[in-house]
Amino acid sequence: MFIFRKKERPFVLLEKFFIIFDFYLASHYMNPIEQQIRSLREELHRLNHEYYVLSQPSISDYDFDQKLKLLAQLEAEHPEYYDANSPSLRVGSDLTKNFVQVKHRYPMLSLSNTYSESEVLEFYNRVEKLLGSKDFEIVCELKFDGTSISLTYENGLLKQAVTRGDGVQGDDVTANVRTIRSIPLVLRGEGIPALFEIRGEILMPWHVFEKLNEERAAQEEQLFANPRNAASGTLKLQDPKVVSSRGLDSYLYYMMGENLPCGEHYANLEKARTWGFKVSDAMKVCRSLDDVFAYLNYWDVERKNLPVATDGVVLKVNSLEQQEELGYTSKFPRWAIAYKFQAEKEWTKLKEVTYQVGRTGAITPVANLEPVQLSGSVVKRASLYNADAIEALDLHIGDTVGVEKGGEIIPKITEVKLEARPAGAEKVFFIQTCPECGTTLVRDVEHLYKAGFVKDIADLYELKWQEVMRLERWGEKSARNLTDSIEKSKTVAYERVIYALGIRYVGETVAAKLAQAFPNIELLEAASAEALTRVDEIGERIAQSVVSFFANEENRRLVERLKLAGLQFAAVEADTSLQTNALGGKSFIISGVFSLHSRDEYKVMIEQNGGKNVSSISAKTDFVLAGENMGPAKLEKAAKLGIPIINEVRFLEMLEGNAL
Ligand code: IVH
């Protein structure tokens, strides 16, 4: 036994030595590449924080990008040093597919809202009473107008990011949130709990929002109504790469967990700031009602100078113990309240209501107003949403209307001053015919969808008016109008049909280019990305979008059915022998319904005879070619500008003597 132990001893010692040596190697010896990768990551985390959280960059963007590129390159060459928290992965990597639903550890409640200072006073008194006249502090914070998020950190690393959802469970959007530069992936500093949650708001700053909408307008994509919608829409995108490019920002405003560093909300957030989180500088501890009101009044004005949208102030009891004592109602915490700022409102006059026709044929009424200054800009137009909104306001031309901006970029009419209505004012009725082509408008195709009659556009072509009229709210006339309009759509030119397919990035102009380069749908469907980019003005992005549209089986099936239904899926051959210069560069606008030729045929005739088609009336327009049911606004504008209005017979006379 003794011998055995004696014999074993040097071996054990040696083994121990190797274990220690191994450990020493792992912790102190690092291959130079790994070292370089680690120090670049460390440095980029710090630079990100300086730039996105502190807004105090210490190096140029160019130098930053060089470092990031170098890191990405080293990581690509050495995948063995992969780290999910590397700053290089902020650009978004994997493609997420539909989000996983995650139950919140603590439900995500909202706050009870108030617009009145007297309710703030009531809140303050209630807190005082419930706390039995113990001293308390109220932390005032800005109420950021974005989309809320709950972040979980484990051992200093971002583990999960979940949206509010229904408050009980939300979407796991971790991959997207990882791309937001002001959200730290790795925390640094003292006293970080092993596990905690921090909640806050994801925001799209105003300047990013405006730029995004400009780009969308150029691509004829639907605009975001406000930065809140833009932020939440972006967060729900399936591709983190796109999210990464959208310039989202964040503010964190509430920490939760078992072992928080401090017993006060304010101190916890200040601590979180030192770990790398973006916490608002506008937080203030108030010790009296006067302090609270001074804060409300100050920020009601000052918030307009902030780079992000805010819509109020949140008041929270500072002590976590007192928060617990106050507890919750069934819906809200009793220790907090949101005071919402009144949206600015101005009064002006309604001049006229015009109608915009969207790609899908949806009609949006727009109020044209006497210009008025509101929240720093001149407002001339306001959205009226739909026929119901007009009816609800009981709008009359010449009415004095209250316009508000609220969180929306497009102002809305919220009120009408009835006592100021001019005698004999004309009531506004939603138009009955399309202002562009004069066809009778049909409301509630959605109704047919719900009734199970149509599931997609192709189903529309199988509708029988005799069946539709049997549905509730439909009569013979409206049912016939519907099927007539559907029938007429079969004469719509090929390029318009391409446009109407709703392929992303394919607006009117691009559709026309595609139709010219690929004169029938079979050619377009078969076109490769390379072939598409060879077309003038078609870049990589549009080409990819077209290819992926036709790669989708469902889209191909839909096109096939529309083809069978008789839609125009080939360009009408341009007969060059018909070309003349009879119209010698004159510009035409076409409006209304025609009986001798279709609108599209007239458009072709104009082009073939040396004229130009324009889409909106201006002083430069030479003629209005008017059919039946031309929109009254266009008619009035043409008359005002003194532009000759001609009918189709007169137009054909103009071409007389030529082959047409
Ligand atoms: S505290 C239980 N603080 O407003 C308390 N919320 O209606 C949780 N919000 O869903 C919220 N700024 O999205 C808090 N400084 C702030 C906030 C804030 C914006 C949002 C948040 C919440 C909603 C409350």
XYZ file of C-alpha atoms and ligand atoms in Angstrom:
684
model
C 0.000 0.000 0.000
C 2.744 2.326 1.007
C 4.840 1.387 -1.989
C 1.940 1.770 -4.219
C 1.265 5.269 -2.946
C 4.859 6.172 -3.176
C 4.949 4.974 -6.708
C 1.826 6.834 -7.629
C 2.785 10.133 -6.136
C 5.106 11.516 -8.831
C 2.569 10.574 -11.458
C -0.227 12.396 -9.681
C 1.952 15.415 -9.263
C 2.845 15.390 -12.898
C -0.760 15.149 -13.880
C -1.626 18.022 -11.633
C 1.163 19.974 -13.166
C -0.203 19.358 -16.610
C -3.657 20.350 -15.567
C -2.327 23.581 -14.153
C -0.160 24.132 -17.199
C -3.092 23.505 -19.471
C -5.167 25.989 -17.571
C -2.342 28.473 -17.726
C -2.155 27.972 -21.471
C -5.855 28.480 -21.940
C -6.038 31.647 -19.892
C -2.735 33.325 -20.722
C -1.527 31.986 -23.945
C -3.544 32.993 -26.967
C -2.655 32.679 -30.543
C -1.969 36.151 -31.997
C -4.925 35.927 -34.390
C -7.308 35.095 -31.591
C -5.815 37.906 -29.588
C -6.300 40.348 -32.446
C -9.903 39.217 -32.923
C -10.648 39.597 -29.227
C -9.124 43.023 -28.928
C -10.899 44.229 -32.083
C -14.209 42.995 -30.659
C -13.505 44.703 -27.375
C -12.581 47.945 -29.108
C -15.599 47.870 -31.432
C -17.975 47.273 -28.532
C -16.510 50.353 -26.859
C -16.674 52.434 -30.054
C -20.276 51.352 -30.668
C -21.185 52.469 -27.184
C -19.442 55.823 -27.650
C -21.214 56.404 -30.942
C -24.711 55.010 -30.390
C -25.245 55.467 -26.677
C -23.094 58.413 -25.635
C -23.203 60.161 -29.041
C -19.496 60.928 -28.559
C -17.539 59.090 -31.219
C -13.793 59.129 -30.739
C -12.835 57.988 -34.240
C -14.110 58.700 -37.765
C -16.793 56.546 -39.389
C -14.244 55.524 -41.961
C -11.787 54.224 -39.354
C -14.625 52.437 -37.588
C -15.666 50.717 -40.807
C -12.077 49.671 -41.496
C -11.830 48.034 -38.087
C -15.166 46.311 -38.555
C -14.134 45.041 -41.981
C -10.866 43.718 -40.614
C -12.702 41.920 -37.822
C -15.214 40.396 -40.244
C -12.392 39.240 -42.476
C -10.442 37.642 -39.623
C -13.574 35.939 -38.378
C -14.342 34.581 -41.828
C -10.831 33.172 -42.094
C -10.973 31.748 -38.569
C -14.445 30.405 -37.905
C -13.066 28.565 -34.851
C -13.223 31.885 -32.953
C -16.921 32.423 -33.641
C -18.784 34.481 -31.047
C -22.500 35.141 -31.311
C -21.942 38.511 -29.619
C -19.322 39.774 -32.021
C -19.958 43.378 -33.179
C -19.528 42.151 -36.751
C -22.782 40.230 -36.483
C -24.697 43.471 -35.922
C -25.184 43.631 -39.662
C -27.533 40.677 -39.334
C -26.706 37.185 -40.410
C -29.197 34.357 -40.345
C -32.616 34.577 -41.890
C -35.349 34.209 -39.313
C -38.621 32.623 -40.247
C -41.768 33.602 -38.423
C -41.118 34.433 -34.816
C -41.262 32.039 -31.923
C -43.751 33.063 -29.257
C -42.212 33.454 -25.817
C -44.057 33.806 -22.542
C -42.895 36.812 -20.521
C -41.318 36.005 -17.151
C -43.179 39.063 -15.793
C -46.219 40.217 -17.765
C -45.638 43.361 -19.822
C -48.239 45.765 -18.565
C -49.111 49.115 -20.008
C -49.841 52.231 -18.005
C -53.017 54.070 -17.242
C -53.084 57.206 -19.374
C -54.204 60.703 -18.604
C -54.254 63.982 -20.471
C -55.085 66.198 -17.527
C -52.954 67.760 -14.852
C -55.752 67.237 -12.345
C -55.457 63.470 -12.792
C -51.723 63.744 -12.185
C -52.581 65.502 -8.942
C -55.049 62.712 -8.092
C -52.366 60.098 -8.799
C -49.925 61.907 -6.517
C -52.468 62.198 -3.703
C -53.512 58.570 -4.079
C -49.902 57.382 -3.816
C -49.387 59.586 -0.765
C -52.496 58.197 0.898
C -51.768 54.547 0.095
C -48.237 54.894 1.439
C -49.661 56.220 4.688
C -47.976 59.600 4.376
C -44.483 58.109 4.219
C -41.979 60.128 2.198
C -41.770 59.145 -1.434
C -40.134 60.280 -4.635
C -41.536 60.328 -8.139
C -39.243 59.723 -11.085
C -40.397 61.642 -14.159
C -39.331 60.284 -17.533
C -40.188 60.914 -21.132
C -42.698 58.586 -22.667
C -40.984 57.406 -25.828
C -43.248 56.714 -28.760
C -41.856 53.542 -30.290
C -42.439 49.877 -29.700
C -41.696 48.221 -26.379
C -39.172 45.474 -25.898
C -38.067 43.227 -23.070
C -34.383 42.220 -23.015
C -33.014 39.354 -20.934
C -29.344 39.328 -19.966
C -27.625 36.275 -18.552
C -24.094 36.555 -17.201
C -23.734 39.914 -18.899
C -24.780 38.673 -22.358
C -27.922 39.521 -24.292
C -29.915 36.285 -24.349
C -33.333 37.177 -25.614
C -35.395 40.093 -26.901
C -39.158 39.754 -26.886
C -41.858 42.164 -28.077
C -44.797 43.060 -25.882
C -47.246 40.965 -27.890
C -50.417 40.641 -25.866
C -48.534 41.396 -22.623
C -48.448 37.730 -21.624
C -46.419 36.468 -24.540
C -44.594 38.147 -27.381
C -42.434 37.459 -30.433
C -38.820 36.461 -30.000
C -37.073 39.095 -32.120
C -33.575 38.531 -30.744
C -31.876 38.238 -34.143
C -33.306 41.607 -35.181
C -32.590 43.350 -31.882
C -28.973 42.196 -32.022
C -28.513 44.492 -35.008
C -29.524 47.616 -33.067
C -26.254 49.322 -32.277
C -27.336 51.081 -29.076
C -28.342 47.789 -27.448
C -25.294 46.238 -25.778
C -24.641 42.594 -26.591
C -22.048 42.287 -23.849
C -22.287 44.279 -20.609
C -19.331 45.733 -18.814
C -18.931 47.085 -15.305
C -19.724 46.345 -11.698
C -22.646 44.668 -9.992
C -24.315 43.111 -13.051
C -26.895 40.550 -11.811
C -26.411 37.048 -13.196
C -29.923 37.197 -14.622
C -32.156 40.212 -15.169
C -34.585 41.784 -17.578
C -34.537 45.344 -18.815
C -37.427 46.918 -20.674
C -37.506 49.851 -22.963
C -38.553 51.260 -26.267
C -37.213 50.613 -29.756
C -37.404 53.815 -31.764
C -36.843 55.079 -35.240
C -35.329 58.579 -35.026
C -37.131 61.279 -37.023
C -34.361 61.795 -39.568
C -34.160 58.047 -40.295
C -37.945 57.846 -40.585
C -38.093 60.746 -43.036
C -35.344 59.286 -45.193
C -36.983 55.852 -45.183
C -40.295 57.323 -46.301
C -38.587 59.294 -49.066
C -37.058 56.067 -50.336
C -40.392 54.289 -50.106
C -42.131 57.083 -51.991
C -39.519 56.807 -54.751
C -40.227 53.061 -54.940
C -43.989 53.663 -54.856
C -44.218 51.660 -51.664
C -46.702 52.461 -48.961
C -45.398 55.075 -46.510
C -45.184 54.550 -42.751
C -47.640 56.854 -40.977
C -45.296 57.594 -38.064
C -41.961 56.509 -36.567
C -43.763 54.159 -34.157
C -45.231 52.096 -36.990
C -41.927 52.215 -38.810
C -40.085 50.916 -35.727
C -42.500 48.097 -34.996
C -42.791 47.163 -38.677
C -39.016 47.016 -38.932
C -38.679 44.903 -35.820
C -41.030 42.324 -37.332
C -39.119 41.977 -40.589
C -37.889 38.504 -41.411
C -34.452 39.584 -42.520
C -32.111 40.979 -39.835
C -29.917 42.434 -42.597
C -32.690 44.815 -43.560
C -33.365 45.591 -39.895
C -29.697 46.392 -39.456
C -29.843 48.951 -42.256
C -32.896 50.711 -40.824
C -31.079 52.760 -38.141
C -33.220 51.789 -35.140
C -32.368 53.204 -31.730
C -33.419 52.442 -28.157
C -34.029 53.834 -24.689
C -34.261 51.521 -21.683
C -36.511 52.528 -18.821
C -37.227 49.709 -16.401
C -35.136 46.960 -14.833
C -36.581 43.800 -13.291
C -35.140 40.735 -11.601
C -34.363 39.078 -8.287
C -31.010 40.650 -7.473
C -31.133 44.181 -8.770
C -28.205 46.382 -7.754
C -30.275 49.046 -5.948
C -33.565 49.516 -4.160
C -34.545 52.504 -6.308
C -35.708 52.619 -9.883
C -33.645 55.715 -10.704
C -30.424 54.309 -9.244
C -30.924 51.032 -11.132
C -31.232 52.865 -14.422
C -28.168 54.968 -13.646
C -26.332 51.723 -12.949
C -27.632 50.239 -16.215
C -26.219 53.274 -17.999
C -22.735 52.394 -16.695
C -23.102 48.843 -18.066
C -23.643 50.218 -21.564
C -27.403 50.765 -21.914
C -28.879 53.882 -23.438
C -30.826 55.552 -20.658
C -32.460 58.929 -21.168
C -30.769 61.990 -19.672
C -34.197 63.487 -19.215
C -35.028 61.365 -16.126
C -35.575 63.402 -12.989
C -36.290 62.568 -9.354
C -39.110 64.831 -8.148
C -39.829 65.402 -4.477
C -42.920 67.569 -4.813
C -45.900 68.129 -7.079
C -44.402 71.443 -8.146
C -41.318 69.599 -9.382
C -43.553 67.208 -11.339
C -45.542 69.992 -13.007
C -42.386 71.935 -13.813
C -41.102 68.790 -15.567
C -44.351 68.345 -17.549
C -44.374 71.947 -18.711
C -40.714 72.022 -19.599
C -40.812 68.845 -21.721
C -44.113 69.650 -23.411
C -42.135 72.306 -25.298
C -38.588 70.967 -25.232
C -39.464 67.514 -26.608
C -39.885 69.083 -30.045
C -36.109 69.437 -30.185
C -35.499 65.738 -29.548
C -34.347 63.432 -32.338
C -37.025 60.844 -31.441
C -40.800 60.940 -30.990
C -42.227 61.255 -27.487
C -45.882 61.478 -26.588
C -45.886 62.195 -22.875
C -44.265 61.765 -19.511
C -44.232 58.652 -17.321
C -44.348 59.144 -13.550
C -43.021 56.285 -11.411
C -42.648 55.872 -7.662
C -38.881 55.622 -7.140
C -38.601 53.119 -4.281
C -39.007 49.495 -5.406
C -40.290 48.587 -1.962
C -42.987 51.241 -2.226
C -43.779 50.052 -5.773
C -44.402 46.605 -4.327
C -46.501 48.037 -1.530
C -48.688 49.924 -4.002
C -49.010 46.879 -6.248
C -51.195 46.536 -9.321
C -54.785 46.839 -10.391
C -55.977 44.124 -12.781
C -54.395 46.037 -15.667
C -51.926 48.638 -14.508
C -49.321 49.264 -11.835
C -50.623 51.608 -9.111
C -47.134 53.076 -8.795
C -46.997 54.642 -12.234
C -49.055 56.747 -14.605
C -48.561 58.116 -18.118
C -49.374 61.770 -18.747
C -49.913 62.290 -22.471
C -49.147 65.599 -24.135
C -52.057 67.240 -25.898
C -51.572 67.005 -29.637
C -51.228 70.459 -31.141
C -54.364 71.604 -32.902
C -54.981 74.470 -35.313
C -58.124 75.712 -37.009
C -58.334 76.287 -40.735
C -60.785 76.108 -43.662
C -61.615 73.112 -45.809
C -61.247 74.139 -49.459
C -62.042 70.879 -51.250
C -61.819 67.128 -50.975
C -59.803 65.322 -53.646
C -59.239 61.607 -54.121
C -56.070 59.617 -54.617
C -56.128 56.327 -56.468
C -53.640 53.765 -55.178
C -52.001 50.895 -57.034
C -54.652 48.464 -55.915
C -57.455 50.808 -56.903
C -58.164 51.845 -53.315
C -59.394 55.426 -53.135
C -58.221 57.734 -50.352
C -59.981 61.037 -49.759
C -57.723 63.984 -48.996
C -58.820 67.264 -47.436
C -57.275 70.299 -49.125
C -56.961 73.060 -46.566
C -56.125 76.682 -46.365
C -52.444 76.535 -45.355
C -51.884 76.692 -41.618
C -48.796 76.496 -39.396
C -48.839 73.389 -37.170
C -46.029 71.867 -35.068
C -43.342 73.614 -37.048
C -44.581 72.986 -40.586
C -47.195 74.335 -42.979
C -50.161 72.017 -43.366
C -52.153 72.116 -46.611
C -53.594 68.628 -46.737
C -55.006 66.164 -44.253
C -55.911 62.524 -44.583
C -59.608 61.673 -44.389
C -59.089 57.878 -44.455
C -62.402 56.715 -45.961
C -66.066 57.401 -46.610
C -67.017 56.706 -43.002
C -64.546 59.282 -41.699
C -66.106 61.939 -43.964
C -69.579 60.975 -42.831
C -68.621 60.913 -39.150
C -67.304 64.475 -39.364
C -70.310 65.577 -41.460
C -67.894 67.636 -43.560
C -69.046 70.574 -45.675
C -66.903 72.605 -48.082
C -65.864 75.841 -46.361
C -66.074 74.305 -42.880
C -63.700 75.483 -40.190
C -61.860 72.329 -39.198
C -59.484 71.417 -36.371
C -56.297 69.710 -37.605
C -53.965 67.737 -35.366
C -50.655 66.070 -35.959
C -50.376 63.850 -32.918
C -47.839 61.125 -33.532
C -48.709 61.031 -37.196
C -46.691 62.724 -39.852
C -49.837 63.278 -41.915
C -52.223 65.548 -40.048
C -55.825 64.580 -39.526
C -59.077 66.474 -39.106
C -60.436 65.798 -35.668
C -63.211 68.333 -35.307
C -65.562 70.651 -37.195
C -66.714 74.005 -35.839
C -70.395 73.702 -36.668
C -71.239 77.247 -35.608
C -68.770 78.596 -38.189
C -70.315 76.707 -41.141
C -71.143 79.123 -43.998
C -74.800 79.273 -45.024
C -75.609 76.926 -47.892
C -72.319 75.048 -47.558
C -72.135 71.982 -49.781
C -71.969 68.633 -47.982
C -69.075 66.371 -48.924
C -70.106 62.994 -50.311
C -67.603 60.293 -51.150
C -67.249 60.047 -54.926
C -69.204 57.394 -56.820
C -66.832 56.988 -59.762
C -63.081 56.660 -60.060
C -61.441 60.066 -60.629
C -58.879 58.478 -62.977
C -60.973 56.279 -65.229
C -64.548 57.049 -64.334
C -65.641 53.485 -63.517
C -68.266 53.137 -60.825
C -66.677 52.522 -57.456
C -67.549 49.465 -55.470
C -67.226 49.373 -51.740
C -66.578 46.358 -49.647
C -64.945 43.822 -51.890
C -63.680 42.857 -48.459
C -67.262 41.863 -47.767
C -67.109 39.357 -50.624
C -63.867 38.044 -49.214
C -65.438 37.509 -45.823
C -68.446 35.869 -47.411
C -66.013 33.385 -48.961
C -66.750 34.499 -52.558
C -63.211 35.605 -53.344
C -59.961 34.446 -51.858
C -57.632 36.113 -54.322
C -57.815 38.483 -57.300
C -58.300 35.693 -59.796
C -61.550 34.684 -58.054
C -62.985 38.093 -58.962
C -63.115 37.000 -62.591
C -65.361 34.094 -61.743
C -67.958 36.187 -59.941
C -71.493 36.230 -61.289
C -73.586 39.276 -60.530
C -76.617 37.062 -60.053
C -74.836 35.432 -57.114
C -73.389 38.607 -55.667
C -76.754 40.373 -55.597
C -78.119 37.728 -53.283
C -75.645 38.737 -50.610
C -76.661 41.025 -47.801
C -76.038 44.741 -48.584
C -75.786 44.084 -52.332
C -78.443 44.881 -54.878
C -78.701 44.059 -58.562
C -77.288 47.435 -59.592
C -74.198 47.319 -57.402
C -73.575 43.672 -58.274
C -73.790 44.439 -62.015
C -71.515 47.466 -61.578
C -68.997 45.248 -59.892
C -68.912 42.572 -62.561
C -68.907 45.256 -65.305
C -65.830 46.912 -63.802
C -64.129 43.557 -63.478
C -64.911 42.809 -67.098
C -63.464 46.167 -68.189
C -60.217 45.470 -66.387
C -59.527 42.837 -69.046
C -58.717 45.618 -71.501
C -56.085 47.140 -69.247
C -52.734 47.193 -71.041
C -49.994 44.644 -70.320
C -47.682 47.142 -68.616
C -50.457 48.191 -66.225
C -51.165 44.555 -65.429
C -47.498 44.039 -64.542
C -47.700 47.080 -62.304
C -50.874 45.770 -60.672
C -49.267 42.445 -59.791
C -47.760 44.322 -56.870
C -44.198 43.100 -57.346
C -42.026 44.865 -54.789
C -40.096 47.819 -56.253
C -42.012 47.599 -59.539
C -43.773 50.904 -59.845
C -45.433 52.357 -62.942
C -42.237 53.383 -64.699
C -40.397 50.154 -64.017
C -43.437 48.138 -65.139
C -43.443 49.993 -68.460
C -39.726 49.263 -68.959
C -40.273 45.586 -68.183
C -43.214 45.376 -70.568
C -41.113 46.843 -73.323
C -38.133 44.557 -72.755
C -40.212 41.419 -72.173
C -43.257 41.776 -74.429
C -45.140 38.871 -72.896
C -45.473 37.383 -69.431
C -43.818 34.083 -70.392
C -40.642 35.975 -71.293
C -40.790 38.001 -68.106
C -41.357 34.906 -65.977
C -38.369 33.185 -67.525
C -36.055 36.192 -67.269
C -32.946 35.723 -65.154
C -31.638 38.416 -62.833
C -28.829 39.096 -65.322
C -31.250 39.520 -68.216
C -33.366 41.865 -66.112
C -30.456 44.075 -65.075
C -29.582 44.530 -68.730
C -32.762 46.590 -69.048
C -32.241 50.305 -68.739
C -32.840 51.590 -65.179
C -33.329 48.113 -63.704
C -30.845 47.381 -60.957
C -29.977 44.377 -58.868
C -32.663 45.031 -56.269
C -35.564 45.221 -58.733
C -34.218 42.257 -60.698
C -34.043 40.116 -57.560
C -37.531 41.144 -56.597
C -38.964 40.139 -60.001
C -37.117 36.827 -59.958
C -38.308 35.942 -56.482
C -41.875 36.962 -57.347
C -41.978 34.461 -60.189
C -40.046 31.860 -58.213
C -43.035 31.713 -55.921
C -45.341 28.931 -57.005
C -48.438 30.693 -55.705
C -47.670 33.813 -57.736
C -47.131 31.761 -60.875
C -50.429 29.973 -60.365
C -52.209 33.289 -59.875
C -50.740 34.716 -63.075
C -51.804 31.572 -64.921
C -55.401 31.926 -63.725
C -55.473 35.620 -64.596
C -54.213 34.725 -68.050
C -57.036 32.239 -68.462
C -59.491 34.865 -67.268
C -58.426 36.990 -70.243
C -56.217 39.740 -68.808
C -53.636 41.341 -71.078
C -50.407 39.468 -70.556
C -48.720 40.518 -73.797
C -47.866 43.886 -75.263
C -49.977 45.017 -78.169
C -47.595 45.004 -81.101
C -46.601 48.531 -81.953
C -47.288 49.027 -85.627
C -44.622 51.471 -86.735
C -46.416 52.099 -90.016
C -49.022 53.932 -87.952
C -46.582 56.373 -86.439
C -47.032 60.074 -87.293
C -46.138 63.375 -85.761
C -49.649 64.767 -85.897
C -49.590 65.742 -82.212
C -46.119 67.319 -82.449
C -44.942 67.010 -78.797
C -48.251 68.152 -77.236
C -48.973 66.764 -73.808
C -52.284 65.113 -72.949
C -53.999 64.043 -69.821
C -56.695 61.403 -70.172
C -59.601 61.276 -67.796
C -62.975 59.548 -67.723
C -64.555 56.651 -69.614
C -64.573 56.453 -73.432
C -66.818 54.666 -75.850
C -64.896 54.520 -79.140
C -61.539 53.269 -77.832
C -60.227 52.316 -74.421
C -58.077 54.677 -72.375
C -55.047 52.550 -73.040
C -55.663 52.628 -76.762
C -55.823 56.414 -76.601
C -52.573 56.456 -74.684
C -50.898 54.404 -77.409
C -52.362 56.699 -80.102
C -50.967 59.754 -78.352
C -47.495 58.264 -78.152
C -47.628 56.950 -81.732
C -48.529 60.354 -83.074
C -45.777 62.237 -81.374
C -47.690 63.335 -78.274
C -46.941 62.771 -74.594
C -49.073 61.276 -71.834
C -48.896 63.042 -68.504
C -50.497 61.963 -65.266
C -51.255 65.223 -63.494
C -52.567 68.542 -64.736
C -50.240 71.499 -64.702
C -49.988 74.754 -66.611
C -47.771 72.869 -69.075
C -50.493 70.368 -70.087
C -51.746 71.105 -73.609
C -55.017 69.137 -73.728
C -57.356 67.210 -71.522
C -58.890 64.274 -73.360
C -62.096 63.855 -71.425
C -64.530 60.983 -71.443
C -67.688 60.405 -69.423
C -67.593 60.852 -65.660
C -64.394 62.830 -65.564
C -63.513 63.722 -61.963
C -64.865 67.181 -61.009
C -61.601 68.243 -59.380
C -59.643 67.609 -62.575
C -62.270 69.375 -64.640
C -62.168 72.403 -62.409
C -58.387 72.524 -62.386
C -58.222 72.273 -66.175
C -60.759 75.080 -66.485
C -58.831 77.222 -64.011
C -55.604 76.770 -65.943
C -57.382 77.424 -69.246
C -56.414 74.033 -70.694
C -58.630 72.996 -73.637
C -60.844 70.005 -72.825
C -61.517 67.843 -75.863
C -63.711 64.782 -76.299
C -62.722 61.635 -78.129
C -64.352 62.648 -81.426
C -62.411 65.909 -81.461
C -59.252 63.998 -80.601
C -59.718 61.583 -83.484
C -60.297 64.562 -85.768
C -56.944 65.915 -84.708
C -55.406 62.744 -86.040
C -57.459 62.789 -89.211
C -55.645 62.455 -92.424
C -53.386 60.014 -90.725
C -53.797 56.259 -90.701
C -55.761 56.390 -87.417
S -42.762 52.059 -17.963
C -45.061 48.761 -15.878
N -41.504 54.109 -19.014
O -45.529 53.315 -22.767
C -44.376 49.911 -16.449
N -43.072 52.946 -20.364
O -48.463 52.579 -21.686
C -43.882 49.670 -17.814
N -43.244 53.794 -22.655
O -45.864 49.860 -22.932
C -43.742 50.823 -18.653
N -41.728 55.378 -22.452
O -44.074 50.926 -24.384
C -42.413 53.136 -19.219
N -40.278 55.899 -19.845
C -41.173 54.945 -20.027
C -41.822 54.760 -21.261
C -42.786 53.751 -21.378
C -42.568 54.783 -23.280
C -44.281 52.974 -23.297
C -44.123 51.491 -23.111
C -45.368 51.038 -22.397
C -46.309 52.180 -22.617
C -47.157 52.365 -21.383
